[in-house]
CSV table of C-alpha atoms in Angstrom, one decimal:
chain,number,residue,atom,x,y,z
A,11,MET,CA,29.8,35.0,19.7
A,12,ALA,CA,30.6,38.2,17.7
A,13,ASP,CA,27.5,39.9,16.2
A,14,LYS,CA,29.4,41.2,13.2
A,15,ILE,CA,31.3,39.6,10.4
A,16,LEU,CA,34.5,41.1,9.0
A,17,LEU,CA,34.0,41.2,5.4
A,18,GLU,CA,37.1,41.4,3.1
A,19,ILE,CA,36.7,41.6,-0.6
A,20,VAL,CA,40.0,41.6,-2.5
A,21,SER,CA,40.5,41.8,-6.3
A,22,PRO,CA,44.1,41.5,-7.9
A,23,GLU,CA,44.2,45.1,-8.3
A,24,ARG,CA,43.2,46.2,-4.8
A,25,GLN,CA,41.3,45.7,-1.7
A,26,VAL,CA,37.7,46.6,-2.4
A,27,VAL,CA,36.0,46.3,0.9
A,28,LYS,CA,37.2,45.8,4.4
A,29,GLU,CA,34.5,46.4,7.1
A,30,LEU,CA,32.3,44.9,9.6
A,31,VAL,CA,28.9,43.9,8.4
A,32,ASP,CA,25.8,42.0,9.7
A,33,GLU,CA,25.1,39.9,6.7
A,34,VAL,CA,26.6,38.8,3.4
A,35,THR,CA,25.1,37.1,0.3
A,36,ALA,CA,27.3,35.7,-2.4
A,37,PRO,CA,26.9,33.8,-5.6
A,38,GLY,CA,28.6,30.3,-4.8
A,39,ILE,CA,29.2,27.9,-7.7
A,40,GLU,CA,26.3,25.8,-6.5
A,41,GLY,CA,23.9,28.7,-5.8
A,42,TYR,CA,23.7,31.8,-3.7
A,43,PHE,CA,24.6,31.5,-0.1
A,44,GLY,CA,24.0,33.9,2.8
A,45,VAL,CA,26.3,34.3,5.7
A,46,LEU,CA,25.4,35.4,9.2
A,47,PRO,CA,27.7,35.7,12.2
A,48,GLY,CA,28.7,32.2,13.4
A,49,HIS,CA,28.6,30.6,10.1
A,50,THR,CA,30.3,27.2,9.9
A,51,PRO,CA,33.7,27.3,8.1
A,52,PHE,CA,33.1,27.1,4.4
A,53,LEU,CA,35.1,27.3,1.3
A,54,THR,CA,33.7,27.6,-2.1
A,55,THR,CA,34.4,28.9,-5.6
A,56,LEU,CA,32.1,31.8,-6.9
A,57,LYS,CA,30.6,32.4,-10.2
A,58,ILE,CA,29.4,35.6,-11.9
A,59,GLY,CA,26.8,37.3,-9.8
A,60,GLU,CA,25.9,39.8,-7.3
A,61,ILE,CA,27.2,40.1,-3.8
A,62,ALA,CA,25.2,41.9,-1.2
A,63,TYR,CA,26.2,43.0,2.3
A,64,LYS,CA,24.2,44.7,5.0
A,65,THR,CA,25.5,47.0,7.6
A,66,ASP,CA,23.0,48.9,9.8
A,67,ASN,CA,20.1,48.1,7.6
A,68,ILE,CA,21.8,49.5,4.6
A,69,THR,CA,22.5,46.9,1.9
A,70,ARG,CA,25.2,47.5,-0.7
A,71,TYR,CA,25.8,45.6,-3.8
A,72,LEU,CA,28.9,44.6,-5.9
A,73,ALA,CA,29.1,42.9,-9.3
A,74,LEU,CA,31.5,39.9,-9.1
A,75,CYS,CA,33.2,37.7,-11.7
A,76,TRP,CA,34.7,34.5,-10.5
A,77,GLY,CA,36.4,34.1,-7.3
A,78,TYR,CA,36.5,32.1,-4.0
A,79,ALA,CA,35.0,32.6,-0.7
A,80,GLU,CA,36.4,31.6,2.5
A,81,VAL,CA,34.0,31.7,5.3
A,82,GLU,CA,34.8,31.5,9.1
A,83,PRO,CA,32.6,32.3,12.0
A,84,ASP,CA,33.6,35.9,12.3
A,85,ARG,CA,35.2,36.5,9.0
A,86,VAL,CA,34.4,36.4,5.2
A,87,VAL,CA,37.2,36.7,2.6
A,88,LEU,CA,36.3,36.9,-1.0
A,89,LEU,CA,38.9,36.8,-3.6
A,90,ALA,CA,37.4,38.0,-6.8
A,91,GLU,CA,38.9,38.4,-10.2
A,92,THR,CA,36.8,41.6,-10.5
A,93,ALA,CA,34.6,43.1,-8.0
A,94,GLU,CA,32.8,46.4,-8.6
A,95,PRO,CA,30.8,48.3,-6.1
A,96,ALA,CA,27.4,49.3,-7.7
A,97,GLU,CA,28.5,52.9,-7.5
A,98,GLU,CA,31.6,52.4,-9.7
A,99,ILE,CA,29.9,50.6,-12.6
A,100,ASP,CA,29.9,52.3,-15.9
A,101,ILE,CA,26.4,51.7,-16.9
A,102,GLU,CA,26.9,52.8,-20.5
A,103,ARG,CA,29.8,50.4,-21.0
A,104,ALA,CA,27.9,47.6,-19.6
A,105,GLU,CA,25.0,48.4,-21.9
A,106,ARG,CA,27.3,48.4,-24.9
A,107,ALA,CA,28.7,45.2,-23.7
A,108,ARG,CA,25.2,43.7,-23.6
A,109,HIS,CA,24.4,44.8,-27.1
A,110,ARG,CA,27.6,43.4,-28.4
A,111,ALA,CA,27.0,40.0,-26.7
A,112,GLU,CA,23.5,39.9,-27.8
A,113,ASP,CA,24.4,40.6,-31.4
A,114,ARG,CA,27.1,37.9,-31.3
A,115,LEU,CA,24.6,35.4,-29.9
A,116,ARG,CA,22.2,36.0,-32.7
A,117,GLN,CA,24.8,35.1,-35.3
A,118,LYS,CA,25.4,31.3,-35.6
A,119,THR,CA,29.1,30.9,-34.7
A,120,GLU,CA,31.2,28.2,-33.4
A,121,GLU,CA,30.7,26.8,-30.0
A,122,LEU,CA,33.6,28.4,-28.3
A,123,ASP,CA,32.6,31.8,-29.5
A,124,PHE,CA,29.1,31.2,-28.4
A,125,GLU,CA,30.3,30.4,-24.8
A,126,ARG,CA,32.4,33.5,-24.7
A,127,ALA,CA,29.4,35.6,-25.8
A,128,ARG,CA,27.2,33.9,-23.3
A,129,ILE,CA,29.5,34.8,-20.4
A,130,ALA,CA,30.0,38.3,-21.7
A,131,LEU,CA,26.3,38.7,-21.7
A,132,GLU,CA,26.0,37.3,-18.2
A,133,ARG,CA,28.5,39.6,-17.0
A,134,ALA,CA,26.9,42.7,-18.6
A,135,LEU,CA,23.5,41.8,-17.1
A,136,ILE,CA,24.8,41.3,-13.6
A,137,ARG,CA,26.7,44.7,-13.9
A,138,LEU,CA,23.3,46.4,-14.9
A,139,GLN,CA,21.3,44.6,-12.4
A,140,VAL,CA,23.8,45.7,-9.6
A,141,ALA,CA,24.1,49.2,-11.0
A,142,SER,CA,20.5,49.6,-10.7
A,143,LYS,CA,20.7,49.0,-6.9
A,144,ARG,CA,23.0,51.9,-5.8
A,145,VAL,CA,22.5,53.3,-2.5
A,146,SER,CA,21.2,56.7,-3.0
A,147,GLY,CA,22.8,59.5,-1.2
A,148,LEU,CA,26.3,58.0,-1.2
B,23,MET,CA,86.9,83.7,-31.7
B,24,SER,CA,85.8,80.4,-33.0
B,25,SER,CA,86.7,78.3,-29.8
B,26,LEU,CA,84.5,80.6,-27.7
B,27,ARG,CA,81.6,80.1,-30.0
B,28,ILE,CA,82.1,76.4,-29.9
B,29,ILE,CA,82.2,76.2,-26.2
B,30,ARG,CA,78.9,78.3,-26.0
B,31,ARG,CA,77.3,76.0,-28.3
B,32,ARG,CA,78.2,73.0,-26.3
B,33,ILE,CA,76.9,74.7,-23.2
B,34,ASN,CA,73.6,75.4,-24.8
B,35,SER,CA,73.3,71.8,-26.0
B,36,ILE,CA,74.0,70.4,-22.7
B,37,LYS,CA,71.4,72.7,-21.1
B,38,THR,CA,68.7,71.4,-23.5
B,39,THR,CA,69.5,67.9,-22.8
B,40,GLN,CA,69.4,68.7,-19.0
B,41,GLN,CA,66.0,70.1,-19.5
B,42,ILE,CA,64.8,66.9,-21.1
B,43,THR,CA,66.4,64.6,-18.4
B,44,LYS,CA,64.8,66.8,-15.8
B,45,ALA,CA,61.4,66.5,-17.3
B,46,MET,CA,61.8,62.8,-17.7
B,47,LYS,CA,62.8,62.5,-14.1
B,48,MET,CA,59.6,64.2,-13.0
B,49,VAL,CA,57.3,62.2,-15.3
B,50,SER,CA,59.0,59.0,-14.0
B,51,ALA,CA,58.5,60.1,-10.4
B,52,VAL,CA,54.7,60.4,-11.0
B,53,LYS,CA,54.4,57.2,-12.8
B,54,PHE,CA,56.6,55.4,-10.1
B,55,ARG,CA,54.3,56.6,-7.4
B,56,ARG,CA,51.3,55.2,-9.3
B,57,ALA,CA,53.1,51.9,-9.9
B,58,GLN,CA,54.1,51.7,-6.4
B,59,GLU,CA,50.6,52.1,-5.2
B,60,ARG,CA,49.5,49.4,-7.6
B,61,VAL,CA,52.1,46.9,-6.2
B,62,ILE,CA,51.0,47.7,-2.6
B,63,ALA,CA,47.3,47.4,-3.5
B,64,ALA,CA,47.9,43.9,-5.1
B,65,ARG,CA,49.6,42.4,-2.1
B,66,PRO,CA,46.5,41.5,0.0
B,67,TYR,CA,45.1,39.3,-2.8
B,68,ALA,CA,48.3,37.4,-3.4
B,69,TYR,CA,48.7,37.0,0.3
B,70,ARG,CA,45.2,35.6,0.9
B,71,MET,CA,45.4,33.4,-1.9
B,72,ALA,CA,48.7,31.9,-0.8
B,73,GLU,CA,47.2,31.4,2.7
B,74,VAL,CA,44.1,29.5,1.3
B,75,ILE,CA,46.3,27.3,-1.0
B,76,SER,CA,48.7,26.3,1.7
B,77,ARG,CA,45.8,25.3,4.1
B,78,LEU,CA,44.0,23.4,1.3
B,79,ALA,CA,47.2,21.6,0.3
B,80,LYS,CA,47.5,20.1,3.8
B,81,ARG,CA,44.2,18.6,3.4
B,82,THR,CA,44.2,17.1,-0.1
B,83,ASN,CA,46.8,15.3,-2.2
B,84,PRO,CA,48.3,18.1,-4.1
B,85,GLU,CA,51.0,16.0,-5.8
B,86,ALA,CA,48.3,14.7,-8.2
B,87,HIS,CA,47.9,18.1,-9.8
B,88,PRO,CA,49.4,18.6,-13.3
B,89,LEU,CA,50.8,21.9,-12.4
B,90,LEU,CA,52.6,20.6,-9.5
B,91,THR,CA,54.3,17.5,-11.1
B,92,ARG,CA,57.9,17.8,-11.7
B,93,ARG,CA,59.5,16.4,-14.8
B,94,ALA,CA,63.0,15.9,-16.2
B,95,ARG,CA,64.2,19.3,-17.5
B,96,GLU,CA,64.5,19.0,-21.2
B,97,LYS,CA,62.7,21.9,-22.5
B,98,ALA,CA,62.3,25.2,-20.5
B,99,LEU,CA,60.4,28.4,-21.1
B,100,LEU,CA,61.8,31.6,-19.9
B,101,ILE,CA,59.5,34.6,-19.5
B,102,VAL,CA,61.7,37.7,-19.6
B,103,ILE,CA,60.3,40.9,-18.4
B,104,THR,CA,62.0,44.0,-19.6
B,105,ALA,CA,60.7,47.6,-20.4
B,106,ASP,CA,59.4,49.2,-23.6
B,107,LYS,CA,61.7,52.1,-23.3
B,108,GLY,CA,65.4,52.6,-22.4
B,109,LEU,CA,67.1,55.4,-20.6
B,110,CYS,CA,66.6,53.5,-17.3
B,111,GLY,CA,70.1,52.6,-16.3
B,112,SER,CA,70.9,48.9,-16.2
B,113,PHE,CA,67.4,47.9,-15.8
B,114,ASN,CA,67.0,46.2,-19.1
B,115,SER,CA,70.5,45.0,-19.6
B,116,ASN,CA,70.6,43.2,-16.3
B,117,ALA,CA,67.5,41.2,-17.2
B,118,ILE,CA,68.9,40.4,-20.6
B,119,LYS,CA,72.3,39.4,-19.2
B,120,ARG,CA,70.8,37.1,-16.6
B,121,THR,CA,68.6,35.5,-19.4
B,122,MET,CA,71.7,35.0,-21.6
B,123,ALA,CA,73.4,33.4,-18.7
B,124,LEU,CA,70.5,31.0,-18.2
B,125,LEU,CA,70.5,30.2,-21.9
B,126,GLU,CA,74.0,28.9,-21.8
B,127,GLU,CA,73.0,25.8,-20.1
B,128,ASP,CA,73.4,22.8,-22.3
B,129,GLN,CA,71.1,19.9,-22.7
B,130,VAL,CA,68.1,22.0,-22.3
B,131,GLN,CA,66.1,23.4,-25.1
B,132,PHE,CA,65.0,27.0,-24.4
B,133,SER,CA,62.2,29.0,-25.7
B,134,LEU,CA,61.3,32.5,-24.7
B,135,ILE,CA,58.3,34.7,-24.0
B,136,THR,CA,59.4,38.2,-24.0
B,137,LEU,CA,57.6,41.2,-22.5
B,138,GLY,CA,58.7,44.6,-23.3
B,139,LYS,CA,60.3,46.0,-26.5
B,140,LYS,CA,63.8,46.1,-25.3
B,141,GLY,CA,64.1,42.5,-24.4
B,142,THR,CA,62.1,41.4,-27.6
B,143,GLY,CA,64.4,43.5,-29.9
B,144,TYR,CA,67.6,42.1,-28.3
B,145,PHE,CA,66.6,38.4,-28.4
B,146,LYS,CA,65.1,38.7,-32.0
B,147,LYS,CA,68.5,39.6,-33.3
B,148,ARG,CA,70.0,36.4,-31.7
B,149,ASN,CA,69.1,32.9,-32.6
B,150,VAL,CA,66.7,32.2,-29.8
B,151,VAL,CA,63.2,30.8,-30.3
B,152,ILE,CA,60.6,33.4,-29.3
B,153,LYS,CA,57.4,31.8,-28.6
B,154,ARG,CA,55.5,35.0,-28.1
B,155,GLU,CA,56.3,38.6,-27.6
B,156,TYR,CA,54.3,41.2,-25.8
B,157,ILE,CA,55.3,44.8,-26.6
B,158,ASP,CA,53.7,48.1,-25.6
B,159,LEU,CA,52.1,46.1,-22.7
B,160,PHE,CA,53.3,48.4,-19.8
B,161,ARG,CA,51.6,51.6,-20.9
B,162,SER,CA,48.4,50.1,-19.4
B,163,PHE,CA,48.0,46.6,-18.3
B,164,SER,CA,45.5,44.8,-16.0
B,165,TYR,CA,45.0,41.5,-14.6
B,166,LYS,CA,43.5,40.2,-17.8
B,167,ASP,CA,46.8,40.5,-19.6
B,168,ALA,CA,48.6,38.5,-16.9
B,169,ALA,CA,45.7,35.8,-17.2
B,170,ALA,CA,46.2,35.6,-21.0
B,171,ILE,CA,50.0,34.8,-20.5
B,172,GLY,CA,49.3,32.5,-17.7
B,173,ARG,CA,46.7,30.4,-19.8
B,174,GLU,CA,49.2,30.2,-22.5
B,175,VAL,CA,52.0,29.0,-20.2
B,176,LYS,CA,49.8,26.5,-18.2
B,177,GLU,CA,48.6,24.9,-21.5
B,178,ALA,CA,52.2,24.5,-22.7
B,179,TYR,CA,53.2,22.9,-19.5
B,180,ILE,CA,50.3,20.5,-19.2
B,181,GLN,CA,50.5,19.5,-22.9
B,182,GLY,CA,54.3,18.7,-22.2
B,183,GLU,CA,55.6,21.3,-24.5
B,184,VAL,CA,57.7,22.6,-21.8
B,185,ASP,CA,59.0,21.1,-18.6
B,186,GLU,CA,59.7,24.1,-16.7
B,187,VAL,CA,58.7,27.8,-16.7
B,188,ILE,CA,61.1,30.4,-15.3
B,189,MET,CA,60.4,34.2,-15.0
B,190,VAL,CA,63.2,36.7,-15.0
B,191,TYR,CA,62.3,40.1,-13.9
B,192,ASN,CA,63.3,43.1,-11.6
B,193,GLU,CA,61.7,43.0,-8.4
B,194,PHE,CA,60.9,46.4,-6.7
B,195,VAL,CA,62.8,47.1,-3.5
B,196,SER,CA,62.7,50.9,-3.3
B,197,ALA,CA,62.9,53.7,-5.7
B,198,MET,CA,66.7,53.5,-5.9
B,199,GLN,CA,66.9,49.8,-5.7
B,200,GLN,CA,65.8,46.8,-7.8
B,201,ARG,CA,66.5,43.3,-7.3
B,202,LEU,CA,66.9,41.0,-10.3
B,203,THR,CA,64.9,37.8,-9.7
B,204,THR,CA,64.8,34.4,-11.3
B,205,LYS,CA,61.6,32.6,-10.2
B,206,THR,CA,60.4,29.2,-11.1
B,207,LEU,CA,56.7,29.6,-12.1
B,208,LEU,CA,56.0,25.9,-13.1
B,209,PRO,CA,56.2,23.4,-11.7
B,210,LEU,CA,54.3,25.4,-9.1
B,211,ALA,CA,55.9,25.6,-5.7
B,212,LEU,CA,53.4,25.6,-3.0
B,213,PRO,CA,53.3,28.7,-0.9
B,214,SER,CA,54.4,28.0,2.6
B,215,LEU,CA,53.3,30.1,5.5
B,216,GLY,CA,54.6,30.2,9.0
B,217,GLU,CA,54.0,27.3,11.3
B,218,GLY,CA,51.8,29.3,13.5
B,219,GLU,CA,49.3,29.7,10.6
B,220,GLY,CA,49.2,25.9,9.9
B,221,GLY,CA,48.5,25.0,13.5
B,222,GLU,CA,44.9,25.7,13.5
B,223,PHE,CA,42.9,23.0,11.8
B,224,ILE,CA,39.5,24.4,10.8
B,225,GLU,CA,37.2,21.7,9.3
B,226,TYR,CA,35.6,23.4,6.1
B,227,ILE,CA,32.7,22.5,4.2
B,228,TYR,CA,33.9,22.6,0.6
B,229,GLU,CA,31.8,23.4,-2.5
B,230,PRO,CA,32.1,21.7,-4.8
B,231,SER,CA,35.0,19.7,-3.3
B,232,ALA,CA,38.3,20.3,-1.7
B,233,SER,CA,40.3,19.1,-4.6
B,234,GLN,CA,38.2,21.0,-7.1
B,235,VAL,CA,38.6,24.3,-5.2
B,236,LEU,CA,42.4,23.6,-4.9
B,237,GLU,CA,42.5,23.0,-8.5
B,238,ALA,CA,40.7,26.3,-9.5
B,239,LEU,CA,43.0,28.1,-6.9
B,240,LEU,CA,46.2,26.7,-8.3
B,241,ASN,CA,45.2,27.8,-11.8
B,242,ARG,CA,44.6,31.3,-10.7
B,243,TYR,CA,47.7,31.3,-8.6
B,244,VAL,CA,49.9,31.0,-11.7
B,245,GLU,CA,48.2,34.1,-13.3
B,246,VAL,CA,48.5,36.0,-9.9
B,247,GLN,CA,52.2,35.4,-9.9
B,248,ILE,CA,52.6,36.6,-13.3
B,249,PHE,CA,50.5,39.8,-12.6
B,250,HIS,CA,52.7,40.4,-9.6
B,251,ALA,CA,55.8,40.2,-11.6
B,252,LEU,CA,54.4,42.7,-14.1
B,253,LEU,CA,53.6,45.0,-11.4
B,254,GLU,CA,57.0,44.7,-9.7
B,255,SER,CA,58.7,45.2,-13.0
B,256,ALA,CA,56.8,48.3,-13.9
B,257,ALA,CA,57.4,49.8,-10.5
B,258,SER,CA,61.2,48.9,-10.8
B,259,GLU,CA,61.4,50.4,-14.3
B,260,HIS,CA,60.0,53.8,-13.2
B,261,GLY,CA,62.2,53.8,-10.2
B,262,ALA,CA,65.2,52.9,-12.2
B,263,ARG,CA,64.4,55.6,-14.8
B,264,MET,CA,63.9,58.3,-12.1
B,265,THR,CA,67.4,57.4,-10.6
B,266,ALA,CA,69.0,57.4,-14.0
B,267,MET,CA,67.5,60.6,-15.1
B,268,ASP,CA,68.4,62.3,-11.8
B,269,ALA,CA,72.0,61.2,-12.2
B,270,ALA,CA,72.0,62.5,-15.7
B,271,THR,CA,70.6,65.8,-14.8
B,272,GLU,CA,73.3,66.1,-12.1
B,273,ASN,CA,76.1,65.2,-14.6
B,274,ALA,CA,74.8,67.8,-16.9
B,275,SER,CA,75.1,70.4,-14.3
B,276,GLU,CA,78.6,69.3,-13.6
B,277,MET,CA,79.6,69.6,-17.3
B,278,ILE,CA,78.0,73.0,-17.6
B,279,ASP,CA,80.1,74.2,-14.8
B,280,ARG,CA,83.2,72.9,-16.2
B,281,LEU,CA,82.5,74.2,-19.6
B,282,THR,CA,81.6,77.6,-18.1
B,283,LEU,CA,84.9,77.7,-16.4
B,284,LEU,CA,86.6,76.8,-19.7
B,285,LEU,CA,84.6,79.6,-21.4
B,286,ASN,CA,85.6,82.2,-19.0
B,287,LYS,CA,89.2,81.3,-19.2
B,288,ALA,CA,89.3,81.4,-22.9
B,289,ARG,CA,87.5,84.8,-23.0
B,290,GLN,CA,90.0,86.1,-20.4
B,291,ALA,CA,92.9,85.0,-22.5
B,292,ALA,CA,91.4,86.5,-25.6
B,293,ILE,CA,90.9,89.9,-23.7
B,294,THR,CA,94.5,89.7,-22.3
B,295,LYS,CA,95.7,89.0,-25.9
B,296,GLU,CA,93.9,91.9,-27.3
B,297,LEU,CA,95.2,94.2,-24.7
B,298,ILE,CA,98.8,93.3,-25.3
B,299,GLU,CA,98.2,93.9,-28.9
B,300,VAL,CA,96.9,97.4,-28.2
B,301,VAL,CA,99.6,98.3,-25.8
B,302,SER,CA,102.4,97.0,-27.9
B,303,GLY,CA,100.8,98.8,-30.9
B,304,ALA,CA,100.8,102.1,-28.9
B,305,ASP,CA,104.4,101.5,-27.8
B,306,ALA,CA,105.5,101.0,-31.3
B,307,LEU,CA,103.9,104.4,-32.4
B,308,LYS,CA,105.6,106.2,-29.5
B,309,GLY,CA,109.0,104.8,-30.3
């Protein structure tokens, strides 16, 4: 059995990642799951969260919003609506989005708006969390 | 001589036009390259998604999904993608003409979603129901815009407001070539891959369940197809404009050549005439 997994992360705009990795962690709809080589075939939808993948003891992070994961023993394909590597996240923008969402949550509004603000906040928080885990020296 | 002055003025005006067309051609070339890269970059996503859907569809009962159910065609929605700007050859008029031909069909009630200023303007002047118009979208658009259109269309389809959704757009073939495409978006046609792909039956674990995953994927697939059409159309537009402007620049050169020849002839004629006058004047004095 191969000792590496081919990880492909694709967003509608471009191919974000395509490389051989040792380990992948992704936010499944029913909780985070980890994939090591030889994983049983697995298909799930993904929610907002953080993707981590490890190659040669360096772990890299991406912020993800919605998508699907297709796992095969030697391959992981993630289709994401957005997937941003930690290095590409605009911290200021995420910070602003967080404030906006928090403000909106404080006001009493209709339920739909509340839900949207909550999602926006979740997204901003994940972005900030991922951005803080940049691999230094890259 | 007044005719000389007129010709000179025309040459100058054509030269100015030529400068503009040349500049537009260069701008389009840059934009075209960027649009082309986007089309290519978007391919893996669409391909992977089609792959997963076709595999999933074999395992579940896809007919049950509301986006796949076929109904009698009574009301159809056309999504017409044109450009926001003109000066790109037959790019816009082709899409408009095709749409007009589709609208001819009797017994079907049509409504339109128009993307791009050109198509919107054209259909507004005619008595066509425009459900929604998107203008100035092409300057910068992202997947989000396609998702918004997708949501609206899906809702209309599921609610039974329309029985069919058709896209009319220019597909990108090469810089010189666009292919006008009419594509049925809804009811959704399941993507089919080669038989070799379907042969391997891998038993997956599904979370939450196969049908829920398929449902979510199908929903997204509509958006992806719209996004793809937008990208294709944008690349085609810039390609078409580049070609059109190149032809215009060339035509201007030809015209300048022709006018320069005319100018020289007229000048020669004027000089000859003057010489004759001088000579015959001198002859008259001698006599």
